[in-house]
Amino acid sequence: MDPVKVIEIKKSVFEDNDRDADRLRAELKEKKLFLLNLMSSPGSGKTSTLIRTINLLKDKLRIAVMEADIDSDVDAVKIREATGVESIQLHTGGMCHLDAEMTRQGLENLPAGTVDLAILENVGNLVCPAEFDTGSCRNAMILSVPEGDDKPLKYPLMFSVCDLVLINKIDVLPYFDFDMDKCREYIRMRNPKARVLPISARTGEGIEAFAQWLLDEVAAWKAR
Amino acid sequence: MDPVKVIEIKKSVFEDNDRDADRLRAELKEKKLFLLNLMSSPGSGKTSTLIRTINLLKDKLRIAVMEADIDSDVDAVKIREATGVESIQLHTGGMCHLDAEMTRQGLENLPAGTVDLAILENVGNLVCPAEFDTGSCRNAMILSVPEGDDKPLKYPLMFSVCDLVLINKIDVLPYFDFDMDKCREYIRMRNPKARVLPISARTGEGIEAFAQWLLDEVAAWKAR
């Protein structure tokens, strides 16, 4: 296998990120390319969730992944080895988030015209990524059981910008004080429209529901 | 009980945070007040670790806690209810970190002259807090087992600025793929001088070692 492509992305020159993000979304619509922005804390299971999900979907959709990290290429390598789909690493040069222009630099390094679903795995961080529209078609986040059910209280913006909240690591629910009903209620306080799906990237529970959500969203985007 | 004090901290006016942090450290030395800056991802167990530790130390040291969060006062309330020590909530107004001037605003709201050990629980975030010197005497961080042993590879700066790394939630080691030796090796790569202590805030394992580290550091600071 070739080494994973590592892109050192540059700081944006655009001052108005919201306008730039809308421009990127219009380009994605034109190209019939669906972009998912996936956010979470460090270590909540973004990469392992993606591996499970991509393996369910890769015969139905052409998928590529952009792994954003401050350093290392462990995630891009993991995705490619475990799924075989195209996966590139974006180095953010110390930045704690991606904006639309940085996302565009990643997209330009994907094989042109051969992708239905591009997934951006954002930097592990519940604060800054929520503040910058990447130009994605949908935002999803993962909250993992060990982090606790009170996170929507402490990181309100993250929960309010996401269309989908995956609650991961439900296989370890017996070992943690995590109240699923309370967590759903806190999420609803921040964002009544967010869909909530409990999953386990380890056992596979709930992953089919996430895959179906993606299939429906990609189909709806292409039909627009 | 009175309601917990909630401070809406203001953005800094100082451009040179490093100089301002050194100034704050000099003031702390003058006052013989030891400030610990405690950082981690969201949900790694900062608050529960502090509760266990403070209950071991509160008869030996006069302790106060500053809880920094974007929103809510759940942590400050928890600390006060579980330990009885003075605990205030700092609202960062959406900011993803604290700098020295913001930390000073918190310290000014603690009872003057009656504290040996002030603990700043920083915003849950492995990226931005590492970039801003708060003026603390020592930096510590918590990495929790469910986050994975590869975090030092992905968040290098955080590990390189910390004097102490607590590895929390070791009670759930059997349920996660976490290689303690590998994790220690990765931490050493980033910071050969960092002390590493495995702990469980739930069972109390390792908390005495953390408490002893704090006692030694506070004594050394006062003797300087």
Tab-separated table of C-alpha atoms in Angstrom:
chain	number	residue	atom	x	y	z
A	1	MET	CA	0.000	0.000	0.000
A	2	ASP	CA	1.133	3.560	-0.661
A	3	PRO	CA	1.760	5.665	2.431
A	4	VAL	CA	-1.281	7.620	3.608
A	5	LYS	CA	-1.484	11.097	2.112
A	6	VAL	CA	-0.778	13.733	4.763
A	7	ILE	CA	-1.916	17.277	3.950
A	8	GLU	CA	-0.504	20.196	5.957
A	9	ILE	CA	-3.468	22.514	5.727
A	10	LYS	CA	-2.972	26.247	5.751
A	11	LYS	CA	-4.722	28.856	7.824
A	12	SER	CA	-7.676	30.420	6.062
A	13	VAL	CA	-7.444	33.717	4.279
A	14	PHE	CA	-11.202	34.261	4.291
A	15	GLU	CA	-12.489	36.501	7.013
A	16	ASP	CA	-16.120	35.553	6.647
A	17	ASN	CA	-16.191	31.832	7.329
A	18	ASP	CA	-20.003	31.587	7.273
A	19	ARG	CA	-20.153	32.931	3.712
A	20	ASP	CA	-17.306	30.688	2.655
A	21	ALA	CA	-19.063	27.675	4.199
A	22	ASP	CA	-22.269	28.460	2.262
A	23	ARG	CA	-20.187	28.710	-0.915
A	24	LEU	CA	-18.616	25.297	-0.238
A	25	ARG	CA	-22.052	23.748	0.406
A	26	ALA	CA	-23.288	25.112	-2.940
A	27	GLU	CA	-20.275	23.524	-4.685
A	28	LEU	CA	-20.967	20.204	-2.943
A	29	LYS	CA	-24.603	20.323	-4.098
A	30	GLU	CA	-23.437	20.963	-7.647
A	31	LYS	CA	-21.093	17.952	-7.441
A	32	LYS	CA	-23.724	15.763	-5.701
A	33	LEU	CA	-21.145	15.108	-2.985
A	34	PHE	CA	-22.426	14.738	0.592
A	35	LEU	CA	-20.051	15.918	3.316
A	36	LEU	CA	-20.539	14.833	6.932
A	37	ASN	CA	-18.695	16.706	9.681
A	38	LEU	CA	-18.159	14.344	12.630
A	39	MET	CA	-17.132	15.887	15.946
A	40	SER	CA	-16.496	14.674	19.512
A	41	SER	CA	-14.151	14.776	22.498
A	42	PRO	CA	-10.795	13.046	22.138
A	43	GLY	CA	-11.181	9.283	22.444
A	44	SER	CA	-14.963	9.026	22.193
A	45	GLY	CA	-14.679	6.563	19.309
A	46	LYS	CA	-15.003	8.549	16.061
A	47	THR	CA	-12.557	6.361	14.139
A	48	SER	CA	-13.871	2.995	15.344
A	49	THR	CA	-17.475	4.086	14.706
A	50	LEU	CA	-16.519	5.101	11.176
A	51	ILE	CA	-14.782	1.776	10.504
A	52	ARG	CA	-17.882	-0.224	11.476
A	53	THR	CA	-20.181	2.058	9.513
A	54	ILE	CA	-18.058	2.270	6.376
A	55	ASN	CA	-17.816	-1.524	6.244
A	56	LEU	CA	-21.632	-1.651	6.184
A	57	LEU	CA	-21.916	1.028	3.493
A	58	LYS	CA	-18.927	0.676	1.187
A	59	ASP	CA	-20.748	-1.499	-1.333
A	60	LYS	CA	-23.624	0.988	-1.525
A	61	LEU	CA	-21.745	4.297	-1.554
A	62	ARG	CA	-18.356	5.532	-2.720
A	63	ILE	CA	-16.805	6.834	0.500
A	64	ALA	CA	-13.690	8.826	1.405
A	65	VAL	CA	-12.501	9.990	4.817
A	66	MET	CA	-10.506	13.051	5.894
A	67	GLU	CA	-8.889	12.633	9.309
A	68	ALA	CA	-8.034	15.945	10.979
A	69	ASP	CA	-5.452	15.893	13.744
A	70	ILE	CA	-2.811	18.181	15.118
A	71	ASP	CA	-0.222	15.449	14.655
A	72	SER	CA	0.218	11.752	13.706
A	73	ASP	CA	-1.468	9.772	10.930
A	74	VAL	CA	-2.675	6.845	13.056
A	75	ASP	CA	-6.366	7.412	12.292
A	76	ALA	CA	-6.017	7.689	8.517
A	77	VAL	CA	-3.926	4.515	8.465
A	78	LYS	CA	-6.471	2.697	10.689
A	79	ILE	CA	-9.407	3.648	8.449
A	80	ARG	CA	-7.643	2.565	5.277
A	81	GLU	CA	-6.388	-0.706	6.704
A	82	ALA	CA	-9.753	-1.627	8.216
A	83	THR	CA	-12.048	-0.571	5.364
A	84	GLY	CA	-9.979	-0.151	2.194
A	85	VAL	CA	-11.612	3.199	1.412
A	86	GLU	CA	-9.587	6.282	0.513
A	87	SER	CA	-8.458	8.043	3.670
A	88	ILE	CA	-6.240	11.100	3.988
A	89	GLN	CA	-4.764	12.835	7.010
A	90	LEU	CA	-5.143	16.585	7.495
A	91	HIS	CA	-2.622	18.204	9.816
A	92	THR	CA	-4.045	21.364	11.294
A	93	GLY	CA	-0.729	22.904	12.346
A	94	GLY	CA	-1.800	23.165	15.974
A	95	MET	CA	-5.263	24.527	15.151
A	96	CYS	CA	-8.069	23.229	17.331
A	97	HIS	CA	-10.744	23.127	14.629
A	98	LEU	CA	-11.348	23.202	10.877
A	99	ASP	CA	-13.163	25.940	9.006
A	100	ALA	CA	-14.638	25.882	5.485
A	101	GLU	CA	-11.441	26.834	3.654
A	102	MET	CA	-9.404	24.213	5.527
A	103	THR	CA	-12.083	21.632	4.717
A	104	ARG	CA	-11.954	22.649	1.053
A	105	GLN	CA	-8.176	22.013	1.039
A	106	GLY	CA	-8.906	18.492	2.242
A	107	LEU	CA	-11.660	17.882	-0.330
A	108	GLU	CA	-9.338	18.976	-3.137
A	109	ASN	CA	-7.065	16.080	-2.209
A	110	LEU	CA	-9.794	13.460	-2.630
A	111	PRO	CA	-10.136	11.654	-5.991
A	112	ALA	CA	-12.336	13.997	-8.073
A	113	GLY	CA	-15.809	12.878	-9.131
A	114	THR	CA	-15.619	9.421	-7.588
A	115	VAL	CA	-17.051	10.008	-4.121
A	116	ASP	CA	-20.684	10.087	-2.907
A	117	LEU	CA	-19.975	10.494	0.794
A	118	ALA	CA	-16.984	12.372	2.224
A	119	ILE	CA	-16.569	12.231	5.979
A	120	LEU	CA	-14.556	14.804	7.876
A	121	GLU	CA	-13.378	13.535	11.246
A	122	ASN	CA	-12.804	16.840	12.990
A	123	VAL	CA	-10.197	17.511	15.736
A	124	GLY	CA	-11.223	15.912	19.045
A	125	ASN	CA	-12.648	18.915	20.879
A	126	LEU	CA	-16.145	19.833	22.112
A	127	VAL	CA	-15.595	23.585	21.987
A	128	CYS	CA	-13.931	25.174	18.958
A	129	PRO	CA	-15.126	22.900	16.116
A	130	ALA	CA	-18.718	23.846	16.998
A	131	GLU	CA	-17.932	27.510	16.323
A	132	PHE	CA	-16.792	27.057	12.726
A	133	ASP	CA	-19.130	25.975	9.933
A	134	THR	CA	-17.042	23.608	7.791
A	135	GLY	CA	-19.437	23.795	4.848
A	136	SER	CA	-20.676	20.278	5.602
A	137	CYS	CA	-24.162	19.116	4.590
A	138	ARG	CA	-24.794	17.694	8.054
A	139	ASN	CA	-23.086	17.801	11.470
A	140	ALA	CA	-22.952	14.775	13.727
A	141	MET	CA	-21.254	14.265	17.056
A	142	ILE	CA	-20.363	11.382	19.309
A	143	LEU	CA	-20.797	11.526	23.056
A	144	SER	CA	-19.409	8.432	24.765
A	145	VAL	CA	-20.836	6.914	27.937
A	146	PRO	CA	-17.614	7.316	30.020
A	147	GLU	CA	-17.717	11.102	29.431
A	148	GLY	CA	-20.942	11.393	31.430
A	149	ASP	CA	-24.545	12.396	30.767
A	150	ASP	CA	-24.036	16.054	31.749
A	151	LYS	CA	-21.987	17.119	28.721
A	152	PRO	CA	-24.883	18.931	26.948
A	153	LEU	CA	-25.032	21.228	29.993
A	154	LYS	CA	-21.357	22.134	29.728
A	155	TYR	CA	-20.826	22.285	25.965
A	156	PRO	CA	-24.128	23.759	24.772
A	157	LEU	CA	-23.044	25.022	21.345
A	158	MET	CA	-21.723	21.635	20.195
A	159	PHE	CA	-25.060	19.978	20.888
A	160	SER	CA	-27.053	22.794	19.334
A	161	VAL	CA	-25.239	22.652	15.953
A	162	CYS	CA	-25.540	18.866	15.469
A	163	ASP	CA	-28.254	17.125	13.457
A	164	LEU	CA	-27.358	13.754	14.976
A	165	VAL	CA	-25.921	12.757	18.364
A	166	LEU	CA	-24.471	9.242	18.575
A	167	ILE	CA	-24.145	7.968	22.146
A	168	ASN	CA	-21.245	5.520	21.880
A	169	LYS	CA	-19.804	2.812	24.154
A	170	ILE	CA	-23.228	1.663	25.383
A	171	ASP	CA	-21.593	-1.760	25.927
A	172	VAL	CA	-19.938	-0.314	29.068
A	173	LEU	CA	-23.126	1.279	30.466
A	174	PRO	CA	-23.128	-1.161	33.443
A	175	TYR	CA	-19.751	0.178	34.611
A	176	PHE	CA	-20.561	3.890	34.542
A	177	ASP	CA	-23.115	6.195	36.167
A	178	PHE	CA	-24.731	7.336	32.946
A	179	ASP	CA	-28.453	8.082	32.838
A	180	MET	CA	-29.597	7.708	29.219
A	181	ASP	CA	-32.988	9.368	29.821
A	182	LYS	CA	-31.382	12.343	31.544
A	183	CYS	CA	-28.860	12.641	28.716
A	184	ARG	CA	-31.619	12.649	26.078
A	185	GLU	CA	-33.421	15.324	28.085
A	186	TYR	CA	-30.291	17.528	28.290
A	187	ILE	CA	-29.725	17.125	24.535
A	188	ARG	CA	-33.352	18.108	23.888
A	189	MET	CA	-32.864	21.239	26.014
A	190	ARG	CA	-30.032	22.290	23.689
A	191	ASN	CA	-31.502	21.066	20.434
A	192	PRO	CA	-35.041	19.661	20.244
A	193	LYS	CA	-34.527	18.606	16.609
A	194	ALA	CA	-31.369	16.518	17.080
A	195	ARG	CA	-31.762	12.794	16.404
A	196	VAL	CA	-30.179	10.646	19.160
A	197	LEU	CA	-28.855	7.138	18.422
A	198	PRO	CA	-27.243	4.923	21.094
A	199	ILE	CA	-24.476	2.793	19.547
A	200	SER	CA	-21.533	0.583	20.378
A	201	ALA	CA	-18.659	0.708	17.916
A	202	ARG	CA	-17.255	-2.337	19.692
A	203	THR	CA	-20.273	-4.677	19.486
A	204	GLY	CA	-21.875	-3.076	16.432
A	205	GLU	CA	-25.145	-2.322	18.219
A	206	GLY	CA	-26.935	0.649	16.639
A	207	ILE	CA	-24.471	0.971	13.755
A	208	GLU	CA	-27.086	-0.126	11.211
A	209	ALA	CA	-29.324	2.740	12.279
A	210	PHE	CA	-26.442	5.199	11.787
A	211	ALA	CA	-25.667	3.680	8.371
A	212	GLN	CA	-29.334	3.999	7.367
A	213	TRP	CA	-29.380	7.646	8.489
A	214	LEU	CA	-26.366	8.282	6.253
A	215	LEU	CA	-27.945	6.482	3.276
A	216	ASP	CA	-31.121	8.563	3.653
A	217	GLU	CA	-29.211	11.817	4.007
A	218	VAL	CA	-26.980	11.135	0.993
A	219	ALA	CA	-30.025	10.206	-1.127
A	220	ALA	CA	-31.889	13.347	-0.039
A	221	TRP	CA	-28.843	15.534	-0.834
A	222	LYS	CA	-28.485	14.057	-4.316
A	223	ALA	CA	-32.214	14.509	-5.007
A	224	ARG	CA	-32.203	18.192	-4.063
B	1	MET	CA	-25.839	27.117	51.811
B	2	ASP	CA	-25.345	30.271	49.766
B	3	PRO	CA	-25.565	29.812	46.012
B	4	VAL	CA	-22.236	29.090	44.331
B	5	LYS	CA	-20.461	32.231	43.166
B	6	VAL	CA	-20.485	32.425	39.358
B	7	ILE	CA	-17.934	34.786	37.786
B	8	GLU	CA	-18.401	35.877	34.169
B	9	ILE	CA	-14.759	36.355	33.268
B	10	LYS	CA	-13.757	38.931	30.695
B	11	LYS	CA	-11.497	38.525	27.718
B	12	SER	CA	-7.921	39.548	28.446
B	13	VAL	CA	-6.574	42.921	27.501
B	14	PHE	CA	-2.960	41.775	27.737
B	15	GLU	CA	-1.331	40.903	24.449
B	16	ASP	CA	1.646	39.116	25.930
B	17	ASN	CA	0.150	36.272	27.923
B	18	ASP	CA	3.517	34.675	28.728
B	19	ARG	CA	4.743	37.821	30.459
B	20	ASP	CA	1.461	38.216	32.267
B	21	ALA	CA	1.635	34.581	33.423
B	22	ASP	CA	5.129	35.122	34.829
B	23	ARG	CA	3.842	38.202	36.645
B	24	LEU	CA	0.995	36.192	38.177
B	25	ARG	CA	3.413	33.441	39.287
B	26	ALA	CA	5.581	36.045	41.009
B	27	GLU	CA	2.508	37.364	42.854
B	28	LEU	CA	1.578	33.823	43.906
B	29	LYS	CA	5.091	33.248	45.242
B	30	GLU	CA	4.828	36.460	47.220
B	31	LYS	CA	1.504	35.312	48.699
B	32	LYS	CA	2.766	31.735	49.287
B	33	LEU	CA	-0.254	30.508	47.349
B	34	PHE	CA	0.208	27.407	45.183
B	35	LEU	CA	-1.926	27.271	42.019
B	36	LEU	CA	-2.474	23.992	40.186
B	37	ASN	CA	-3.857	24.089	36.632
B	38	LEU	CA	-5.723	20.828	35.968
B	39	MET	CA	-6.568	20.017	32.353
B	40	SER	CA	-8.172	17.119	30.428
B	41	SER	CA	-10.730	16.109	27.814
B	42	PRO	CA	-14.385	16.555	28.699
B	43	GLY	CA	-15.557	13.788	31.006
B	44	SER	CA	-12.195	12.324	31.985
B	45	GLY	CA	-12.960	12.790	35.673
B	46	LYS	CA	-11.391	16.080	36.788
B	47	THR	CA	-14.158	16.907	39.249
B	48	SER	CA	-14.462	13.441	40.808
B	49	THR	CA	-10.665	13.174	41.126
B	50	LEU	CA	-10.596	16.535	42.885
B	51	ILE	CA	-13.358	15.533	45.297
B	52	ARG	CA	-11.477	12.399	46.421
B	53	THR	CA	-8.192	14.262	46.693
B	54	ILE	CA	-9.547	17.308	48.522
B	55	ASN	CA	-11.222	15.069	51.096
B	56	LEU	CA	-7.795	13.548	51.824
B	57	LEU	CA	-6.082	16.935	52.058
B	58	LYS	CA	-8.568	19.392	53.504
B	59	ASP	CA	-7.370	18.966	57.089
B	60	LYS	CA	-3.763	19.579	56.035
B	61	LEU	CA	-4.161	22.433	53.566
B	62	ARG	CA	-6.569	25.308	53.060
B	63	ILE	CA	-7.975	24.611	49.604
B	64	ALA	CA	-10.163	26.484	47.120
B	65	VAL	CA	-11.323	25.438	43.665
B	66	MET	CA	-12.112	27.449	40.528
B	67	GLU	CA	-14.271	25.549	38.049
B	68	ALA	CA	-14.013	26.901	34.510
B	69	ASP	CA	-16.816	26.029	32.105
B	70	ILE	CA	-18.540	27.602	29.165
B	71	ASP	CA	-21.863	27.171	30.894
B	72	SER	CA	-23.552	25.609	33.985
B	73	ASP	CA	-22.371	25.528	37.580
B	74	VAL	CA	-22.745	21.774	38.164
B	75	ASP	CA	-19.058	21.215	38.925
B	76	ALA	CA	-18.678	24.036	41.444
B	77	VAL	CA	-21.806	22.857	43.255
B	78	LYS	CA	-20.561	19.231	43.234
B	79	ILE	CA	-17.186	20.187	44.717
B	80	ARG	CA	-18.700	22.279	47.448
B	81	GLU	CA	-21.347	19.751	48.399
B	82	ALA	CA	-18.891	16.831	48.448
B	83	THR	CA	-15.937	18.511	50.184
B	84	GLY	CA	-17.156	21.684	51.898
B	85	VAL	CA	-14.239	23.726	50.512
B	86	GLU	CA	-14.738	27.068	48.808
B	87	SER	CA	-15.570	26.525	45.152
B	88	ILE	CA	-16.440	29.137	42.548
B	89	GLN	CA	-17.581	28.808	38.957
B	90	LEU	CA	-15.843	30.742	36.177
B	91	HIS	CA	-17.873	31.215	33.003
B	92	THR	CA	-15.574	31.690	30.046
B	93	GLY	CA	-18.164	33.272	27.738
B	94	GLY	CA	-17.636	30.613	25.074
B	95	MET	CA	-13.829	30.699	25.321
B	96	CYS	CA	-12.138	27.310	25.024
B	97	HIS	CA	-9.328	28.007	27.494
B	98	LEU	CA	-8.171	30.298	30.290
B	99	ASP	CA	-5.154	32.585	30.128
B	100	ALA	CA	-3.298	34.307	32.967
B	101	GLU	CA	-5.537	37.369	33.181
B	102	MET	CA	-8.692	35.245	33.213
B	103	THR	CA	-7.144	33.097	35.948
B	104	ARG	CA	-6.309	36.236	37.930
B	105	GLN	CA	-9.970	37.303	37.766
B	106	GLY	CA	-10.854	33.961	39.331
B	107	LEU	CA	-8.199	34.218	42.071
B	108	GLU	CA	-9.447	37.691	43.012
B	109	ASN	CA	-12.766	36.116	43.908
B	110	LEU	CA	-11.264	33.663	46.402
B	111	PRO	CA	-11.115	34.597	50.091
B	112	ALA	CA	-7.876	36.631	50.409
B	113	GLY	CA	-4.999	35.253	52.462
B	114	THR	CA	-6.757	32.099	53.594
B	115	VAL	CA	-5.783	29.612	50.909
B	116	ASP	CA	-2.636	27.437	50.548
B	117	LEU	CA	-3.718	25.528	47.450
B	118	ALA	CA	-5.922	26.919	44.688
B	119	ILE	CA	-6.945	24.512	41.970
B	120	LEU	CA	-8.075	25.695	38.555
B	121	GLU	CA	-10.161	23.096	36.762
B	122	ASN	CA	-9.673	24.268	33.178
B	123	VAL	CA	-12.194	23.893	30.319
B	124	GLY	CA	-12.410	20.261	29.132
B	125	ASN	CA	-10.242	20.419	26.011
B	126	LEU	CA	-6.899	18.809	25.064
B	127	VAL	CA	-5.901	21.508	22.573
B	128	CYS	CA	-6.331	25.183	23.470
B	129	PRO	CA	-5.690	25.154	27.253
B	130	ALA	CA	-2.194	23.773	26.530
B	131	GLU	CA	-1.367	26.869	24.490
B	132	PHE	CA	-2.019	29.396	27.246
B	133	ASP	CA	0.116	29.662	30.366
B	134	THR	CA	-2.368	30.394	33.177
B	135	GLY	CA	0.362	31.525	35.573
B	136	SER	CA	-0.016	28.305	37.557
B	137	CYS	CA	2.857	26.877	39.626
B	138	ARG	CA	2.316	23.411	38.136
B	139	ASN	CA	0.280	21.893	35.296
B	140	ALA	CA	-1.383	18.504	35.623
B	141	MET	CA	-3.645	16.636	33.258
B	142	ILE	CA	-5.938	13.642	33.384
B	143	LEU	CA	-6.081	11.083	30.613
B	144	SER	CA	-8.810	8.506	31.194
B	145	VAL	CA	-8.607	4.866	30.124
B	146	PRO	CA	-11.691	5.001	27.815
B	147	GLU	CA	-10.026	7.767	25.751
B	148	GLY	CA	-7.304	5.374	24.583
B	149	ASP	CA	-3.540	5.045	24.991
B	150	ASP	CA	-2.736	6.949	21.762
B	151	LYS	CA	-3.708	10.421	22.958
B	152	PRO	CA	-0.084	11.616	23.500
B	153	LEU	CA	0.473	11.026	19.763
B	154	LYS	CA	-2.477	13.206	18.779
B	155	TYR	CA	-2.300	15.997	21.351
B	156	PRO	CA	1.462	16.456	21.769
B	157	LEU	CA	1.506	19.951	23.270
B	158	MET	CA	-0.834	19.066	26.147
B	159	PHE	CA	1.432	16.244	27.270
B	160	SER	CA	4.581	18.311	26.855
B	161	VAL	CA	3.408	21.164	29.135
B	162	CYS	CA	2.293	18.963	32.043
B	163	ASP	CA	4.396	18.117	35.099
B	164	LEU	CA	2.023	15.317	36.080
B	165	VAL	CA	-0.208	12.992	34.052
B	166	LEU	CA	-2.929	11.178	35.980
B	167	ILE	CA	-4.287	8.119	34.171
B	168	ASN	CA	-7.823	7.851	35.526
B	169	LYS	CA	-10.544	5.175	35.438
B	170	ILE	CA	-8.085	2.298	35.846
B	171	ASP	CA	-10.978	0.375	37.461
B	172	VAL	CA	-12.423	-0.141	33.958
B	173	LEU	CA	-9.124	-1.295	32.367
B	174	PRO	CA	-10.548	-4.825	31.816
B	175	TYR	CA	-13.273	-3.444	29.527
B	176	PHE	CA	-11.076	-1.331	27.241
B	177	ASP	CA	-8.109	-1.945	24.927
B	178	PHE	CA	-5.703	0.309	26.784
B	179	ASP	CA	-2.025	-0.604	26.962
B	180	MET	CA	-0.552	1.109	30.035
B	181	ASP	CA	3.069	0.451	29.024
B	182	LYS	CA	2.507	1.830	25.546
B	183	CYS	CA	0.788	4.893	27.010
B	184	ARG	CA	3.694	5.552	29.367
B	185	GLU	CA	6.069	5.220	26.412
B	186	TYR	CA	4.051	7.726	24.314
B	187	ILE	CA	3.969	10.187	27.234
B	188	ARG	CA	7.755	9.826	27.648
B	189	MET	CA	8.205	10.587	23.931
B	190	ARG	CA	6.426	13.927	24.458
B	191	ASN	CA	7.782	14.721	27.890
B	192	PRO	CA	10.466	12.577	29.534
B	193	LYS	CA	10.160	14.529	32.805
B	194	ALA	CA	6.410	14.112	33.348
B	195	ARG	CA	5.422	12.030	36.349
B	196	VAL	CA	2.724	9.462	35.534
B	197	LEU	CA	0.252	8.228	38.177
B	198	PRO	CA	-2.492	5.673	37.453
B	199	ILE	CA	-5.588	6.403	39.557
B	200	SER	CA	-9.249	5.597	39.944
B	201	ALA	CA	-11.414	8.423	41.203
B	202	ARG	CA	-14.162	5.858	41.704
B	203	THR	CA	-12.306	3.312	43.883
B	204	GLY	CA	-9.747	5.739	45.313
B	205	GLU	CA	-6.753	3.751	44.030
B	206	GLY	CA	-3.729	6.014	43.494
B	207	ILE	CA	-5.397	9.090	45.013
B	208	GLU	CA	-3.054	9.047	48.004
B	209	ALA	CA	-0.058	9.305	45.672
B	210	PHE	CA	-1.639	12.331	43.961
B	211	ALA	CA	-2.401	13.912	47.336
B	212	GLN	CA	1.205	13.357	48.439
B	213	TRP	CA	2.501	14.925	45.196
B	214	LEU	CA	0.358	17.991	45.930
B	215	LEU	CA	1.546	18.200	49.560
B	216	ASP	CA	5.192	18.035	48.411
B	217	GLU	CA	4.683	20.631	45.697
B	218	VAL	CA	2.858	23.057	47.992
B	219	ALA	CA	5.595	22.687	50.647
B	220	ALA	CA	8.333	23.248	48.054
B	221	TRP	CA	6.556	26.350	46.714
B	222	LYS	CA	6.197	27.859	50.172
B	223	ALA	CA	9.872	27.155	50.978
B	224	ARG	CA	11.177	28.893	47.844
